[in-house]
Amino acid sequence: MTLHGSTIAFLVAPEGVEQVELTEPWTAVEEAGGTPVLVSTDPGQVQGFHHLDKADTFPVDATADVLTHDEYDGLVLPGGVANPDFLRTVPAAVSFAKGFVDAGKPVAVICHGPWTLIEADVVRGRTLTSWPSLQTDLRNAGARWVDEEVVVCTAGPGPLVSSRRPDDLPAFTAAMAEHF
């Protein structure tokens, strides 16, 4: 699958993103010929994490408060507990993510990432997977939660690709590239 000419937004908080859930999908987009763009709530850099330990930093390309989904062909929401927990408290980040779903653009989300989509109220009637601790949150938001390596839900305005954890990244990135 090729993503030549596609620009994919990666929305993350200033800190707390699970680094491998950012870097592996990022690399997959580049290898497929797409252009990944790092979007955050603040300019500067974001701090990646390996679970609870600080990892590398990454330069922010743009901030969610000045962007819309119109500028991108798809969205990736990496996990890490702190990352989506912070994003769901920032109206501009929630609105940015919601815009992709409402417009029918593909969204890929992994681990704790669905918290941002729950806050955007865009999971109702959709089937997703996630880190197991989010299953009640997803069900309460009207989604159907399943325990599978990767889920591609097309029961909505656009494809929603979801996975549970870093071990699922090979299947996640393959499904993401296929549906982007």
PDB file of C-alpha atoms in Angstrom:
ATOM      1  CA  MET A   1       0.000   0.000   0.000  1.00  0.00           C
ATOM      2  CA  THR A   2       1.233   3.474  -0.789  1.00  0.00           C
ATOM      3  CA  LEU A   3       0.587   6.732   0.991  1.00  0.00           C
ATOM      4  CA  HIS A   4       2.365   8.952  -1.568  1.00  0.00           C
ATOM      5  CA  GLY A   5       0.909  12.425  -1.378  1.00  0.00           C
ATOM      6  CA  SER A   6      -0.829  11.733   1.957  1.00  0.00           C
ATOM      7  CA  THR A   7      -0.186  13.818   5.046  1.00  0.00           C
ATOM      8  CA  ILE A   8      -0.974  12.077   8.326  1.00  0.00           C
ATOM      9  CA  ALA A   9      -1.354  13.946  11.630  1.00  0.00           C
ATOM     10  CA  PHE A  10      -0.074  12.387  14.853  1.00  0.00           C
ATOM     11  CA  LEU A  11      -1.791  14.069  17.816  1.00  0.00           C
ATOM     12  CA  VAL A  12       0.048  13.820  21.139  1.00  0.00           C
ATOM     13  CA  ALA A  13       0.274  15.646  24.463  1.00  0.00           C
ATOM     14  CA  PRO A  14       3.430  17.555  25.438  1.00  0.00           C
ATOM     15  CA  GLU A  15       4.485  14.527  27.480  1.00  0.00           C
ATOM     16  CA  GLY A  16       3.332  11.023  28.249  1.00  0.00           C
ATOM     17  CA  VAL A  17       3.111   9.481  24.792  1.00  0.00           C
ATOM     18  CA  GLU A  18       4.264   5.853  24.653  1.00  0.00           C
ATOM     19  CA  GLN A  19       7.251   6.371  22.368  1.00  0.00           C
ATOM     20  CA  VAL A  20       7.008   3.130  20.399  1.00  0.00           C
ATOM     21  CA  GLU A  21       3.322   3.848  19.661  1.00  0.00           C
ATOM     22  CA  LEU A  22       4.457   7.103  18.073  1.00  0.00           C
ATOM     23  CA  THR A  23       7.645   6.015  16.315  1.00  0.00           C
ATOM     24  CA  GLU A  24       6.548   2.722  14.728  1.00  0.00           C
ATOM     25  CA  PRO A  25       3.391   4.120  13.058  1.00  0.00           C
ATOM     26  CA  TRP A  26       5.410   7.226  12.089  1.00  0.00           C
ATOM     27  CA  THR A  27       8.001   5.045  10.369  1.00  0.00           C
ATOM     28  CA  ALA A  28       5.253   3.019   8.661  1.00  0.00           C
ATOM     29  CA  VAL A  29       3.772   6.222   7.208  1.00  0.00           C
ATOM     30  CA  GLU A  30       7.192   7.333   5.948  1.00  0.00           C
ATOM     31  CA  GLU A  31       7.990   3.911   4.476  1.00  0.00           C
ATOM     32  CA  ALA A  32       4.664   3.967   2.614  1.00  0.00           C
ATOM     33  CA  GLY A  33       5.582   7.347   1.105  1.00  0.00           C
ATOM     34  CA  GLY A  34       3.386   9.511   3.326  1.00  0.00           C
ATOM     35  CA  THR A  35       4.294  12.592   5.310  1.00  0.00           C
ATOM     36  CA  PRO A  36       3.770  12.354   9.085  1.00  0.00           C
ATOM     37  CA  VAL A  37       3.217  15.600  11.006  1.00  0.00           C
ATOM     38  CA  LEU A  38       3.559  15.865  14.785  1.00  0.00           C
ATOM     39  CA  VAL A  39       0.690  17.867  16.276  1.00  0.00           C
ATOM     40  CA  SER A  40       0.474  18.755  19.957  1.00  0.00           C
ATOM     41  CA  THR A  41      -1.252  21.233  22.244  1.00  0.00           C
ATOM     42  CA  ASP A  42       1.895  23.311  22.748  1.00  0.00           C
ATOM     43  CA  PRO A  43       4.754  24.297  20.436  1.00  0.00           C
ATOM     44  CA  GLY A  44       8.292  23.084  21.070  1.00  0.00           C
ATOM     45  CA  GLN A  45       8.954  19.446  21.829  1.00  0.00           C
ATOM     46  CA  VAL A  46       7.056  16.468  23.189  1.00  0.00           C
ATOM     47  CA  GLN A  47       8.537  14.046  25.671  1.00  0.00           C
ATOM     48  CA  GLY A  48       8.209  10.383  24.792  1.00  0.00           C
ATOM     49  CA  PHE A  49       8.091   7.650  27.421  1.00  0.00           C
ATOM     50  CA  HIS A  50       8.951   3.976  27.691  1.00  0.00           C
ATOM     51  CA  HIS A  51       6.130   3.083  30.062  1.00  0.00           C
ATOM     52  CA  LEU A  52       6.919   5.357  33.044  1.00  0.00           C
ATOM     53  CA  ASP A  53      10.497   6.268  32.092  1.00  0.00           C
ATOM     54  CA  LYS A  54      11.392   9.314  30.025  1.00  0.00           C
ATOM     55  CA  ALA A  55      12.647   8.478  26.551  1.00  0.00           C
ATOM     56  CA  ASP A  56      13.369  10.754  23.578  1.00  0.00           C
ATOM     57  CA  THR A  57      11.961  14.153  22.685  1.00  0.00           C
ATOM     58  CA  PHE A  58      10.399  15.014  19.336  1.00  0.00           C
ATOM     59  CA  PRO A  59       9.894  18.416  17.685  1.00  0.00           C
ATOM     60  CA  VAL A  60       6.308  19.600  17.307  1.00  0.00           C
ATOM     61  CA  ASP A  61       5.357  20.580  13.759  1.00  0.00           C
ATOM     62  CA  ALA A  62       2.057  22.320  14.559  1.00  0.00           C
ATOM     63  CA  THR A  63      -0.446  22.879  17.358  1.00  0.00           C
ATOM     64  CA  ALA A  64      -4.022  21.624  17.402  1.00  0.00           C
ATOM     65  CA  ASP A  65      -5.486  25.036  18.199  1.00  0.00           C
ATOM     66  CA  VAL A  66      -4.558  26.447  14.770  1.00  0.00           C
ATOM     67  CA  LEU A  67      -5.275  23.384  12.620  1.00  0.00           C
ATOM     68  CA  THR A  68      -8.249  21.546  11.231  1.00  0.00           C
ATOM     69  CA  HIS A  69      -8.674  18.072   9.835  1.00  0.00           C
ATOM     70  CA  ASP A  70      -8.915  19.633   6.354  1.00  0.00           C
ATOM     71  CA  GLU A  71      -5.127  19.829   6.119  1.00  0.00           C
ATOM     72  CA  TYR A  72      -4.598  16.076   6.647  1.00  0.00           C
ATOM     73  CA  ASP A  73      -5.573  12.762   5.101  1.00  0.00           C
ATOM     74  CA  GLY A  74      -5.669  10.761   8.354  1.00  0.00           C
ATOM     75  CA  LEU A  75      -5.024  10.860  12.086  1.00  0.00           C
ATOM     76  CA  VAL A  76      -3.002   8.651  14.439  1.00  0.00           C
ATOM     77  CA  LEU A  77      -3.666   8.764  18.184  1.00  0.00           C
ATOM     78  CA  PRO A  78      -0.842   6.987  20.037  1.00  0.00           C
ATOM     79  CA  GLY A  79      -1.321   5.824  23.591  1.00  0.00           C
ATOM     80  CA  GLY A  80       0.493   5.980  26.862  1.00  0.00           C
ATOM     81  CA  VAL A  81      -1.710   6.617  29.891  1.00  0.00           C
ATOM     82  CA  ALA A  82      -0.851  10.289  30.450  1.00  0.00           C
ATOM     83  CA  ASN A  83      -0.961  11.282  26.773  1.00  0.00           C
ATOM     84  CA  PRO A  84      -4.679  10.799  25.941  1.00  0.00           C
ATOM     85  CA  ASP A  85      -5.683  11.594  29.520  1.00  0.00           C
ATOM     86  CA  PHE A  86      -4.215  15.065  28.990  1.00  0.00           C
ATOM     87  CA  LEU A  87      -5.523  15.454  25.417  1.00  0.00           C
ATOM     88  CA  ARG A  88      -9.118  14.797  26.471  1.00  0.00           C
ATOM     89  CA  THR A  89      -8.941  17.870  28.745  1.00  0.00           C
ATOM     90  CA  VAL A  90      -7.919  20.229  25.913  1.00  0.00           C
ATOM     91  CA  PRO A  91     -10.913  21.339  23.823  1.00  0.00           C
ATOM     92  CA  ALA A  92      -8.771  22.163  20.762  1.00  0.00           C
ATOM     93  CA  ALA A  93      -7.262  18.655  20.752  1.00  0.00           C
ATOM     94  CA  VAL A  94     -10.663  16.994  21.167  1.00  0.00           C
ATOM     95  CA  SER A  95     -12.145  19.144  18.403  1.00  0.00           C
ATOM     96  CA  PHE A  96      -9.197  18.373  16.105  1.00  0.00           C
ATOM     97  CA  ALA A  97      -9.686  14.612  16.573  1.00  0.00           C
ATOM     98  CA  LYS A  98     -13.479  14.858  16.252  1.00  0.00           C
ATOM     99  CA  GLY A  99     -13.118  16.664  12.928  1.00  0.00           C
ATOM    100  CA  PHE A 100     -11.411  13.646  11.345  1.00  0.00           C
ATOM    101  CA  VAL A 101     -14.157  11.234  12.364  1.00  0.00           C
ATOM    102  CA  ASP A 102     -16.971  13.603  11.408  1.00  0.00           C
ATOM    103  CA  ALA A 103     -15.375  14.138   7.984  1.00  0.00           C
ATOM    104  CA  GLY A 104     -15.042  10.403   7.376  1.00  0.00           C
ATOM    105  CA  LYS A 105     -11.257  10.477   7.356  1.00  0.00           C
ATOM    106  CA  PRO A 106      -9.361   7.423   8.638  1.00  0.00           C
ATOM    107  CA  VAL A 107      -8.293   7.418  12.277  1.00  0.00           C
ATOM    108  CA  ALA A 108      -5.888   4.940  13.894  1.00  0.00           C
ATOM    109  CA  VAL A 109      -5.812   4.667  17.673  1.00  0.00           C
ATOM    110  CA  ILE A 110      -3.880   2.398  20.019  1.00  0.00           C
ATOM    111  CA  CYS A 111      -3.732   1.527  23.716  1.00  0.00           C
ATOM    112  CA  HIS A 112      -5.201   4.358  25.846  1.00  0.00           C
ATOM    113  CA  GLY A 113      -5.673   6.591  22.773  1.00  0.00           C
ATOM    114  CA  PRO A 114      -9.456   6.042  22.595  1.00  0.00           C
ATOM    115  CA  TRP A 115      -9.928   8.342  25.605  1.00  0.00           C
ATOM    116  CA  THR A 116      -9.605  11.291  23.220  1.00  0.00           C
ATOM    117  CA  LEU A 117     -12.265   9.803  20.923  1.00  0.00           C
ATOM    118  CA  ILE A 118     -14.547   9.066  23.892  1.00  0.00           C
ATOM    119  CA  GLU A 119     -14.301  12.721  24.915  1.00  0.00           C
ATOM    120  CA  ALA A 120     -15.108  13.728  21.320  1.00  0.00           C
ATOM    121  CA  ASP A 121     -18.247  11.532  21.480  1.00  0.00           C
ATOM    122  CA  VAL A 122     -17.412   9.734  18.234  1.00  0.00           C
ATOM    123  CA  VAL A 123     -17.258   6.071  19.314  1.00  0.00           C
ATOM    124  CA  ARG A 124     -21.003   5.458  19.676  1.00  0.00           C
ATOM    125  CA  GLY A 125     -21.988   2.500  17.496  1.00  0.00           C
ATOM    126  CA  ARG A 126     -18.367   1.693  16.614  1.00  0.00           C
ATOM    127  CA  THR A 127     -16.349  -1.449  17.430  1.00  0.00           C
ATOM    128  CA  LEU A 128     -12.918  -0.849  18.954  1.00  0.00           C
ATOM    129  CA  THR A 129     -10.220  -2.472  20.959  1.00  0.00           C
ATOM    130  CA  SER A 130      -7.899  -0.766  23.435  1.00  0.00           C
ATOM    131  CA  TRP A 131      -5.872  -1.343  26.536  1.00  0.00           C
ATOM    132  CA  PRO A 132      -8.207  -3.540  28.614  1.00  0.00           C
ATOM    133  CA  SER A 133      -8.784  -0.917  31.316  1.00  0.00           C
ATOM    134  CA  LEU A 134     -10.651   1.273  28.787  1.00  0.00           C
ATOM    135  CA  GLN A 135     -13.299  -1.310  27.916  1.00  0.00           C
ATOM    136  CA  THR A 136     -15.844   0.043  30.412  1.00  0.00           C
ATOM    137  CA  ASP A 137     -15.190   3.622  29.276  1.00  0.00           C
ATOM    138  CA  LEU A 138     -15.729   2.615  25.646  1.00  0.00           C
ATOM    139  CA  ARG A 139     -18.889   0.654  26.437  1.00  0.00           C
ATOM    140  CA  ASN A 140     -20.263   3.544  28.496  1.00  0.00           C
ATOM    141  CA  ALA A 141     -19.611   5.828  25.501  1.00  0.00           C
ATOM    142  CA  GLY A 142     -21.704   3.538  23.281  1.00  0.00           C
ATOM    143  CA  ALA A 143     -18.936   1.530  21.604  1.00  0.00           C
ATOM    144  CA  ARG A 144     -18.598  -2.235  21.326  1.00  0.00           C
ATOM    145  CA  TRP A 145     -15.264  -3.281  22.884  1.00  0.00           C
ATOM    146  CA  VAL A 146     -13.494  -6.445  21.731  1.00  0.00           C
ATOM    147  CA  ASP A 147     -10.215  -8.024  22.822  1.00  0.00           C
ATOM    148  CA  GLU A 148      -8.441  -8.406  19.469  1.00  0.00           C
ATOM    149  CA  GLU A 149      -5.010  -7.526  18.098  1.00  0.00           C
ATOM    150  CA  VAL A 150      -6.403  -5.055  15.598  1.00  0.00           C
ATOM    151  CA  VAL A 151      -9.935  -3.977  14.724  1.00  0.00           C
ATOM    152  CA  VAL A 152     -10.981  -2.056  11.632  1.00  0.00           C
ATOM    153  CA  CYS A 153     -14.447  -0.595  12.082  1.00  0.00           C
ATOM    154  CA  THR A 154     -16.184   0.748   8.991  1.00  0.00           C
ATOM    155  CA  ALA A 155     -19.583   1.187  10.678  1.00  0.00           C
ATOM    156  CA  GLY A 156     -19.370   4.951  10.574  1.00  0.00           C
ATOM    157  CA  PRO A 157     -18.298   7.886   8.480  1.00  0.00           C
ATOM    158  CA  GLY A 158     -14.724   6.605   8.013  1.00  0.00           C
ATOM    159  CA  PRO A 159     -12.477   3.697   8.964  1.00  0.00           C
ATOM    160  CA  LEU A 160     -11.420   3.483  12.591  1.00  0.00           C
ATOM    161  CA  VAL A 161      -8.360   1.262  13.173  1.00  0.00           C
ATOM    162  CA  SER A 162      -7.645   0.281  16.777  1.00  0.00           C
ATOM    163  CA  SER A 163      -5.206  -1.931  18.676  1.00  0.00           C
ATOM    164  CA  ARG A 164      -4.600  -2.853  22.299  1.00  0.00           C
ATOM    165  CA  ARG A 165      -0.909  -2.404  23.093  1.00  0.00           C
ATOM    166  CA  PRO A 166       2.646  -2.126  21.772  1.00  0.00           C
ATOM    167  CA  ASP A 167       2.808  -5.873  21.044  1.00  0.00           C
ATOM    168  CA  ASP A 168       0.060  -5.300  18.456  1.00  0.00           C
ATOM    169  CA  LEU A 169       2.034  -2.677  16.520  1.00  0.00           C
ATOM    170  CA  PRO A 170       2.888  -4.881  13.501  1.00  0.00           C
ATOM    171  CA  ALA A 171      -0.811  -5.621  12.870  1.00  0.00           C
ATOM    172  CA  PHE A 172      -1.779  -2.034  13.747  1.00  0.00           C
ATOM    173  CA  THR A 173       0.660  -0.406  11.336  1.00  0.00           C
ATOM    174  CA  ALA A 174      -0.288  -2.838   8.538  1.00  0.00           C
ATOM    175  CA  ALA A 175      -4.013  -2.118   8.974  1.00  0.00           C
ATOM    176  CA  MET A 176      -3.339   1.590   9.314  1.00  0.00           C
ATOM    177  CA  ALA A 177      -1.354   1.717   6.073  1.00  0.00           C
ATOM    178  CA  GLU A 178      -4.054  -0.273   4.269  1.00  0.00           C
ATOM    179  CA  HIS A 179      -6.903   2.014   5.360  1.00  0.00           C
ATOM    180  CA  PHE A 180      -5.073   5.317   5.061  1.00  0.00           C
TER     181      PHE A 180
END
